[in-house]
Short mmCIF file of C-alpha atoms in Angstrom, two decimals:
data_model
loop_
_atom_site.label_atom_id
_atom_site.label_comp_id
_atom_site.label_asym_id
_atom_site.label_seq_id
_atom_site.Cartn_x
_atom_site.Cartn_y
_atom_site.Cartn_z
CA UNK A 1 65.39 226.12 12.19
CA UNK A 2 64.23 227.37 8.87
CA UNK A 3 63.90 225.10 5.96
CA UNK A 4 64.24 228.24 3.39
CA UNK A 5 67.29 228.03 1.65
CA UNK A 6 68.23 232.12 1.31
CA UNK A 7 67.79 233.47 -2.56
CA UNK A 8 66.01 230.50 -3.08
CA UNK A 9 62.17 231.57 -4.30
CA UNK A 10 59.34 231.72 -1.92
CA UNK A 11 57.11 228.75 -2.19
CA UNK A 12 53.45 229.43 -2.51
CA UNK A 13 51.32 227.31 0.11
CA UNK A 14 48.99 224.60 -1.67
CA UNK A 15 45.71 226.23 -2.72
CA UNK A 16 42.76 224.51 -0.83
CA UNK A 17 41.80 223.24 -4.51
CA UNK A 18 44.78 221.64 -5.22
CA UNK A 19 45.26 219.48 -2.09
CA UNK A 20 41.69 218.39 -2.67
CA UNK A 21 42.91 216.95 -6.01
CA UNK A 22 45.80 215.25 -4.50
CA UNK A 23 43.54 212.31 -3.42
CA UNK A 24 45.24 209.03 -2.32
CA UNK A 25 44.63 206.28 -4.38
CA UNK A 26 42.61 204.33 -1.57
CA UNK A 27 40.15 207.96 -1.71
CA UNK A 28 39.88 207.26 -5.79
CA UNK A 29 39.01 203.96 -5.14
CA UNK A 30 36.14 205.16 -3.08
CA UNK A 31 34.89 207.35 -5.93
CA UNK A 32 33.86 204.57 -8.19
CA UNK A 33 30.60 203.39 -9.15
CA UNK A 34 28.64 200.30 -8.70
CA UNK A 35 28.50 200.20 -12.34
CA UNK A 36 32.53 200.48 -12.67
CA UNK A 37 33.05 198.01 -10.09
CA UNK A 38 30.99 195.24 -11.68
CA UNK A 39 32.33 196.30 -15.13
CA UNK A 40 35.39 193.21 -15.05
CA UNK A 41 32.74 190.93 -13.90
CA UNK A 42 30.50 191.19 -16.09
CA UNK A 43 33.23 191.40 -18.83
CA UNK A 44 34.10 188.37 -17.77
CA UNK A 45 30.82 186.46 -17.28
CA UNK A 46 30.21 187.57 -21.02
CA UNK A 47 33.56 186.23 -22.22
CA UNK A 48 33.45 183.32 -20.50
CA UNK A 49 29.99 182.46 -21.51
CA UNK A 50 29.91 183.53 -25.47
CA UNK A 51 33.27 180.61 -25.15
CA UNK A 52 31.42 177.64 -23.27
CA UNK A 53 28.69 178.44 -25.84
CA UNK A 54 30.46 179.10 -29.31
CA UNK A 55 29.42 175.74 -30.41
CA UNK A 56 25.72 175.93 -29.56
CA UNK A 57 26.07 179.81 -31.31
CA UNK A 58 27.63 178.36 -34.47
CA UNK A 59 25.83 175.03 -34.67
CA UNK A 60 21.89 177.16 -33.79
CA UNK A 61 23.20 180.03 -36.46
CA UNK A 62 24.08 177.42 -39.26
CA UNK A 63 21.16 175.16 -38.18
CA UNK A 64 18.52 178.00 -39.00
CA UNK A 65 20.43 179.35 -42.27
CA UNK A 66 19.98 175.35 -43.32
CA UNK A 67 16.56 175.31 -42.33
CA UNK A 68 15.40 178.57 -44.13
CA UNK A 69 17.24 177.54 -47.22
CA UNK A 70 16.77 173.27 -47.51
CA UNK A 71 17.76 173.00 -51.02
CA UNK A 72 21.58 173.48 -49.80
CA UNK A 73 22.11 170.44 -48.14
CA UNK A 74 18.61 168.29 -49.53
CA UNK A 75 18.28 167.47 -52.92
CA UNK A 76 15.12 169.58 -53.57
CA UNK A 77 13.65 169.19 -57.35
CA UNK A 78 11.12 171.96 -58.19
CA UNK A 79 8.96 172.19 -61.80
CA UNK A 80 6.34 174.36 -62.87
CA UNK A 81 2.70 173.18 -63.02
CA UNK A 82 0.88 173.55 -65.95
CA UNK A 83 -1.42 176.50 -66.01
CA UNK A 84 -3.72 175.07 -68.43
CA UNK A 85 -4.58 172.24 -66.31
CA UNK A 86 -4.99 173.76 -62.95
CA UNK A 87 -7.39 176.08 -65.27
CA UNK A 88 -9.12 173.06 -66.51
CA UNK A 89 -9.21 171.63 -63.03
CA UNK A 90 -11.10 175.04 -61.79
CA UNK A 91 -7.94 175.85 -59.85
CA UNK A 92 -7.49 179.78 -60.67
CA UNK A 93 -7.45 182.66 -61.13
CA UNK A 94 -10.21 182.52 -58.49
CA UNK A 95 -11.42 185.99 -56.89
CA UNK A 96 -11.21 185.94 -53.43
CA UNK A 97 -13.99 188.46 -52.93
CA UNK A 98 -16.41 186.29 -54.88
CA UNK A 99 -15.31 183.40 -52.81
CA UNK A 100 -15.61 184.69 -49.63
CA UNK A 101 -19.70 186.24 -50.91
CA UNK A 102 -20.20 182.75 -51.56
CA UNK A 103 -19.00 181.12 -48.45
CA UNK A 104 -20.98 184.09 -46.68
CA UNK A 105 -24.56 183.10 -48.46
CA UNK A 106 -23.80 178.89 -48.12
CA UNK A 107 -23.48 179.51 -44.79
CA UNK A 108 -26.61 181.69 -44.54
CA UNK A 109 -28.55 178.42 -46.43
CA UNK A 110 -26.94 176.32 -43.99
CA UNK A 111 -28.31 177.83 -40.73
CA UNK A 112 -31.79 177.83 -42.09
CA UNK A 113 -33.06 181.25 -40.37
CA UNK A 114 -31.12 180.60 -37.21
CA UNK A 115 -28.35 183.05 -37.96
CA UNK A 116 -28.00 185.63 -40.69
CA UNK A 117 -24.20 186.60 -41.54
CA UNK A 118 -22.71 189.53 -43.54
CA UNK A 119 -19.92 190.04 -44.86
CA UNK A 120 -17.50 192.87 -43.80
CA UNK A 121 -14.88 195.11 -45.76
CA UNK A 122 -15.85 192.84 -49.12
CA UNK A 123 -13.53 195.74 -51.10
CA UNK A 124 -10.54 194.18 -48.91
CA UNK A 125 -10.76 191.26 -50.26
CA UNK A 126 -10.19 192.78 -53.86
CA UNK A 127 -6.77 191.15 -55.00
CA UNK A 128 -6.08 189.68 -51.72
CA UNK A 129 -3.76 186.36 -52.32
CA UNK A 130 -5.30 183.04 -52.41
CA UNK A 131 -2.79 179.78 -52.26
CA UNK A 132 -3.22 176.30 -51.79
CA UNK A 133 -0.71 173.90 -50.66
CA UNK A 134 -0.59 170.42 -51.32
CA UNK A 135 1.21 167.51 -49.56
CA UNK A 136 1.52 163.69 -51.34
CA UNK A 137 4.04 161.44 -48.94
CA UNK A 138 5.77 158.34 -49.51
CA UNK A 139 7.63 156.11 -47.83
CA UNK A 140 10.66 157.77 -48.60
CA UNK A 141 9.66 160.72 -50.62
CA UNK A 142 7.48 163.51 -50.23
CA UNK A 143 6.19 166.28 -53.16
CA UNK A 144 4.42 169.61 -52.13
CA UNK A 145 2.27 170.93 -54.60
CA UNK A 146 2.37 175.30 -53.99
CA UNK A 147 -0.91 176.45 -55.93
CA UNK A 148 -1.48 180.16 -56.64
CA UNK A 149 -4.84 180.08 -57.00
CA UNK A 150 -4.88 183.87 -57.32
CA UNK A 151 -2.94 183.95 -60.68
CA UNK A 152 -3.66 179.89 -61.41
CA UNK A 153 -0.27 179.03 -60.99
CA UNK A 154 2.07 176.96 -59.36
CA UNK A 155 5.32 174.35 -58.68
CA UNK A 156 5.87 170.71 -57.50
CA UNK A 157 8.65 170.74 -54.97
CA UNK A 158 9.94 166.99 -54.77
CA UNK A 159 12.34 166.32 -51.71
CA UNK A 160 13.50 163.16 -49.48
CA UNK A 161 11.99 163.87 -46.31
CA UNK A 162 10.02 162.01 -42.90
CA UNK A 163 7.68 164.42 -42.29
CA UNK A 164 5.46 164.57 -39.36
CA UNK A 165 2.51 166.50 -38.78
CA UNK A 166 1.39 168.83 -35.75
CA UNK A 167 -1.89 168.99 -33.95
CA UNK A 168 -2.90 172.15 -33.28
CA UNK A 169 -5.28 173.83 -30.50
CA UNK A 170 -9.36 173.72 -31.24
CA UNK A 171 -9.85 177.64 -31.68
CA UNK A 172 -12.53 179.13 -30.07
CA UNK A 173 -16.20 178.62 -32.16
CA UNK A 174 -18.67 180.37 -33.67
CA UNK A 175 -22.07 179.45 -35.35
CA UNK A 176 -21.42 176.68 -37.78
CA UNK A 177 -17.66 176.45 -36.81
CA UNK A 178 -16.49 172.80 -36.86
CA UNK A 179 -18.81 172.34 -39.99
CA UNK A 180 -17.95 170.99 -43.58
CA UNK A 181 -19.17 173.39 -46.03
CA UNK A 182 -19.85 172.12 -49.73
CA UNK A 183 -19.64 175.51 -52.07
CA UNK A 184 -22.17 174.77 -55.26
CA UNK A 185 -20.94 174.05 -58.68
CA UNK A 186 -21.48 177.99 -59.61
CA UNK A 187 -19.30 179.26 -56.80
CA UNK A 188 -15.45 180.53 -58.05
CA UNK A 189 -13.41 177.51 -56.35
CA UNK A 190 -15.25 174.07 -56.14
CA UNK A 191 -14.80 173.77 -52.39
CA UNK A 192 -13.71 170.87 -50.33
CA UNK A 193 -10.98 170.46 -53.06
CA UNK A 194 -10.66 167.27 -51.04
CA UNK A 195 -13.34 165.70 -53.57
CA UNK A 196 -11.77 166.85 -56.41
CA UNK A 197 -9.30 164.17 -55.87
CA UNK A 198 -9.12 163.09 -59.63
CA UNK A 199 -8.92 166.62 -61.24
CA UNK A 200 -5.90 167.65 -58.64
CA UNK A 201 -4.08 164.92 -59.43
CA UNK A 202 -4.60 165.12 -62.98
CA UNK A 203 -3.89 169.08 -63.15
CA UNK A 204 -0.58 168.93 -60.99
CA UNK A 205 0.83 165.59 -62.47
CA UNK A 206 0.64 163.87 -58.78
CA UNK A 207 0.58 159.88 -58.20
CA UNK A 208 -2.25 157.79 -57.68
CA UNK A 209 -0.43 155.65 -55.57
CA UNK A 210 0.73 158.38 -53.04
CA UNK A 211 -1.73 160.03 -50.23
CA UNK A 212 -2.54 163.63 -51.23
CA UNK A 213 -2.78 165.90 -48.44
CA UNK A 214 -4.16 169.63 -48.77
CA UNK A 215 -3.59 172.77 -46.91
CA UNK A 216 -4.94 176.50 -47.72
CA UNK A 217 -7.22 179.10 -46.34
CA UNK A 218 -9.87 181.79 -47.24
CA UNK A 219 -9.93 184.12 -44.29
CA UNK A 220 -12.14 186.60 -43.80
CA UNK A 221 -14.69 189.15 -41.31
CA UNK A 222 -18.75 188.53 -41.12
CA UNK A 223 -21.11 189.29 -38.78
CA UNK A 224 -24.17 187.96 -37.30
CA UNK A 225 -27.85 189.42 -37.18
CA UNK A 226 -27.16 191.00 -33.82
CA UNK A 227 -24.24 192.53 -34.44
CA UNK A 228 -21.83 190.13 -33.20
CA UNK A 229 -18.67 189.95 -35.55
CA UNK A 230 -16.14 186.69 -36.38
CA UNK A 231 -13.11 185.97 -37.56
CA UNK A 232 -13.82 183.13 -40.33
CA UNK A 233 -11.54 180.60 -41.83
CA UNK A 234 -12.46 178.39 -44.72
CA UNK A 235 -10.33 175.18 -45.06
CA UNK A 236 -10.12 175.01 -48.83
CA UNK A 237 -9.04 171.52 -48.98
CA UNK A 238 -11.32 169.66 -46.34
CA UNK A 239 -14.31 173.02 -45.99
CA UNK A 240 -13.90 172.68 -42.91
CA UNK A 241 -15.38 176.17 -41.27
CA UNK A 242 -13.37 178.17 -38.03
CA UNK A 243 -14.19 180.99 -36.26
CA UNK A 244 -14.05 182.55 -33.55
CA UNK A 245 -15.65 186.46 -31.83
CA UNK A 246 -13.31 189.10 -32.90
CA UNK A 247 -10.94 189.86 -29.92
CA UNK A 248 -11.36 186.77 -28.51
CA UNK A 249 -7.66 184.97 -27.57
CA UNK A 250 -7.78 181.84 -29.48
CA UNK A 251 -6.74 179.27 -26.16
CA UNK A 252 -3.28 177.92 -26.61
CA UNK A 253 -1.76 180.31 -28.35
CA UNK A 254 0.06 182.08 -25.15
CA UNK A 255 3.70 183.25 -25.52
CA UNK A 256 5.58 179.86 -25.36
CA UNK A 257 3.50 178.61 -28.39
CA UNK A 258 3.96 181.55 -30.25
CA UNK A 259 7.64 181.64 -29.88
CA UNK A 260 7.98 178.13 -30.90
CA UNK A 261 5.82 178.93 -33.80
CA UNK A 262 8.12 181.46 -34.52
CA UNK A 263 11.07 179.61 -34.37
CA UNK A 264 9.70 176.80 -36.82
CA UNK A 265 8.48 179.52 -39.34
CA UNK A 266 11.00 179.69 -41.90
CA UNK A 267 11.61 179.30 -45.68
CA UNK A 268 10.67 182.30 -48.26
CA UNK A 269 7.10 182.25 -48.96
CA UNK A 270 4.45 183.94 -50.90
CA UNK A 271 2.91 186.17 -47.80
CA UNK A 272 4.91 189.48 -47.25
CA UNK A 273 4.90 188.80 -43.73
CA UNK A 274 6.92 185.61 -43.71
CA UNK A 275 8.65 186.29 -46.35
CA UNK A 276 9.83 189.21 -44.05
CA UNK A 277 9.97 186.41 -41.16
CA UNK A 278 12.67 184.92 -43.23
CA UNK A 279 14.89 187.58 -43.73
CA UNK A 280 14.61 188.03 -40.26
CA UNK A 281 15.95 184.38 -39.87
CA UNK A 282 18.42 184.73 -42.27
CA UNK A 283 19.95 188.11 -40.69
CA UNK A 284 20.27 186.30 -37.40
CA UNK A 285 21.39 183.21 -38.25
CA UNK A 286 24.61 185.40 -39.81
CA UNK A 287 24.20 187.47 -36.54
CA UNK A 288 25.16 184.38 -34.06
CA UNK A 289 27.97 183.01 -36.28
CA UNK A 290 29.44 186.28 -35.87
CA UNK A 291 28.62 186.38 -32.40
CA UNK A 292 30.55 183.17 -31.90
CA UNK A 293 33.53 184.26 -34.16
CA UNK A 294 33.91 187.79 -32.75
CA UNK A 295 33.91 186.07 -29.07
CA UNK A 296 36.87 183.60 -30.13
CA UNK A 297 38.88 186.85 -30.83
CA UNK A 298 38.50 188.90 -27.76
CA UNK A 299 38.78 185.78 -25.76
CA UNK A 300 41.94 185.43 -28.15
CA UNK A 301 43.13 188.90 -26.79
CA UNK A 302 43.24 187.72 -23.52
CA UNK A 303 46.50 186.07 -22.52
CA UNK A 304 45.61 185.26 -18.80
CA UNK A 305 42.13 183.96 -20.16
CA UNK A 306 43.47 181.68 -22.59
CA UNK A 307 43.74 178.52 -20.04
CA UNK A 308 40.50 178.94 -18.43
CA UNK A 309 38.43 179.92 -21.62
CA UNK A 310 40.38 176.82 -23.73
CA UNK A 311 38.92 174.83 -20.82
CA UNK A 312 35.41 175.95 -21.41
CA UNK A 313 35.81 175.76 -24.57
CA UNK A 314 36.37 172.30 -24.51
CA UNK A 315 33.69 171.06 -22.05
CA UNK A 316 31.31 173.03 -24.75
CA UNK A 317 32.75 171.01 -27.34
CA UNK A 318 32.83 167.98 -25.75
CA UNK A 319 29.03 168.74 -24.63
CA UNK A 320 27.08 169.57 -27.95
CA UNK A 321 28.93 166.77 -29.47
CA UNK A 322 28.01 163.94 -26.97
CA UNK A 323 24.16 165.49 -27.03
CA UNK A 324 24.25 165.38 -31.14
CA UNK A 325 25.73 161.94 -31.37
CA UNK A 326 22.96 160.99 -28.48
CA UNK A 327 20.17 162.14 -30.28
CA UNK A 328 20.85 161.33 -33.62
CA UNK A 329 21.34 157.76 -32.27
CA UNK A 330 18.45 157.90 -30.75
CA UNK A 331 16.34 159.24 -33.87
#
């Protein structure tokens, strides 16, 4: 018996195209990625995470802001020095060029014949900066002393700080390296500054009664009478001399060091390099706050997350506060 209903329109049989589109839903489901199908998890692993970890994101954001700006939470006092007595003290303008000739032909007198060095690229050193940093600590209170010995300037930065120092890696050597050089009278900077005690203290106003500390560097290329080149440091404070063969990887300084170096560079400096370093800082640090925030609100979205994210929430909470109270108890 005929389903046609008479005057009724002839109905066209499905094109072979068109039942091909009429898929069930089980045959779309087949039809999805790998990528599509581990799309809600790892929605969800993200969600769930940036939650548990909101307070570490907020508390490591705000930590580093703090860090690369101390005078916000420290009370920081910083003065000029007097230019007229770091002059008088022989602490600037100093050339760098001229300093780094005469570190070149001390050490020449030094190795008596053994080893003849030149020095490389002198014209690079033409208005290169030169800074020295001192450190004076108390028992409660320690001053920094920033010299610009390019331009014979400077500031005292007083704060109320423990400070602690590092020990560093022994770089690799070269001839003379590990020796104290002692620049003569004639020679632009009167280095080691270290026994120039009196005149330091009297040009940047410091206190007899305090330990002054020193830190600054003349760095620079030379090479030996066969050829061989170096990477040369001069310790302006102590003279202490470091070196090491150009291309040589100084030992200890693999990627965990560095990135820990990184981390505890901050603050805005003189070099253009960390001074870039700490607007770097400064852009993440406002980077993982938002981070944090921005999470809260899609987890917000969420009504079926709500439970298990406030739970997560919590434990992360609960977590970074019992470590924090731990170890500043145990400071």
């Amino acid at each position: 018996m005929s389903d046609v209903v008479p005057g009724a329109p002839a109905q066209r049989p499905a094109s072979r195209a068109t039942s091909m589109r009429q898929d069930t839903p089980r045959q779309r489901g087949r039809r999805k990625t790998l990528a599509q199908r581990l799309n809600p998890w790892i929605r969800s692993l993200h969600l769930y995470c940036g939650v548990a970890l909101v307070p570490f994101v907020l508390l490591y954001g705000v930590s580093a802001f703090l860090m690369n700006h101390p005078g916000l939470y420290r009370d920081i006092q910083q003065t000029p020095l007097s230019s007229e007595a770091l002059q008088r003290a022989a602490l600037g303008p100093v050339d760098a060029q001229a300093l780094a000739v005469a570190t070149v032909a001390e050490m020449n007198r030094v190795s008596s014949g053994r080893h003849e060095f030149t020095l490389v690229d002198p014209q690079a050193l033409e208005g290169a900066p030169l800074s020295l940093l001192l450190d004076s600590r108390g028992a409660d209170m320690r001053q920094r002393y920033m010299v610009d010995l390019s331009h014979g300037e400077g500031r005292r930065i007083a704060m109320q700080e423990n400070a602690a120092g590092n020990a560093s890696a022994r770089p690799a050597r070269m001839p003379l390296a590990g020796q104290t050089l002692t620049l003569p009278d004639t020679s632009p900077l009167a280095v080691p500054l270290v026994s120039q005690q009196a005149r330091l203290r009297e040009a940047i106003g410091a206190s007899e009664r305090q330990p002054l500390n020193g830190k600054g560097t003349l760095d620079f290329t030379l090479e030996d009478g066969s050829g061989q080149r170096f990477t040369a440091q001069l310790d302006l404070y102590s003279g202490k001399l470091k070196g090491q063969p150009v291309g040589q990887v100084q030992p200890g300084a693999g990627l965990g060091e560095t990135l820990t170096h990184l981390h505890k560079q901050h603050g805005y400096k003189s070099s253009v390099l960390e001074w870039l370093w700490a607007v770097v800082v400064d852009v993440m640090a406002c980077v993982m706050v938002m981070w944090g925030l921005t999470g809260l609100w899609m987890w917000w979205q969420m009504k079926r997350r709500r439970p298990l994210g406030g739970l997560l929430m919590a434990a992360g909470i609960g977590l970074s506060a019992a470590l924090g109270l731990g170890l500043h108890t145990g400071m």
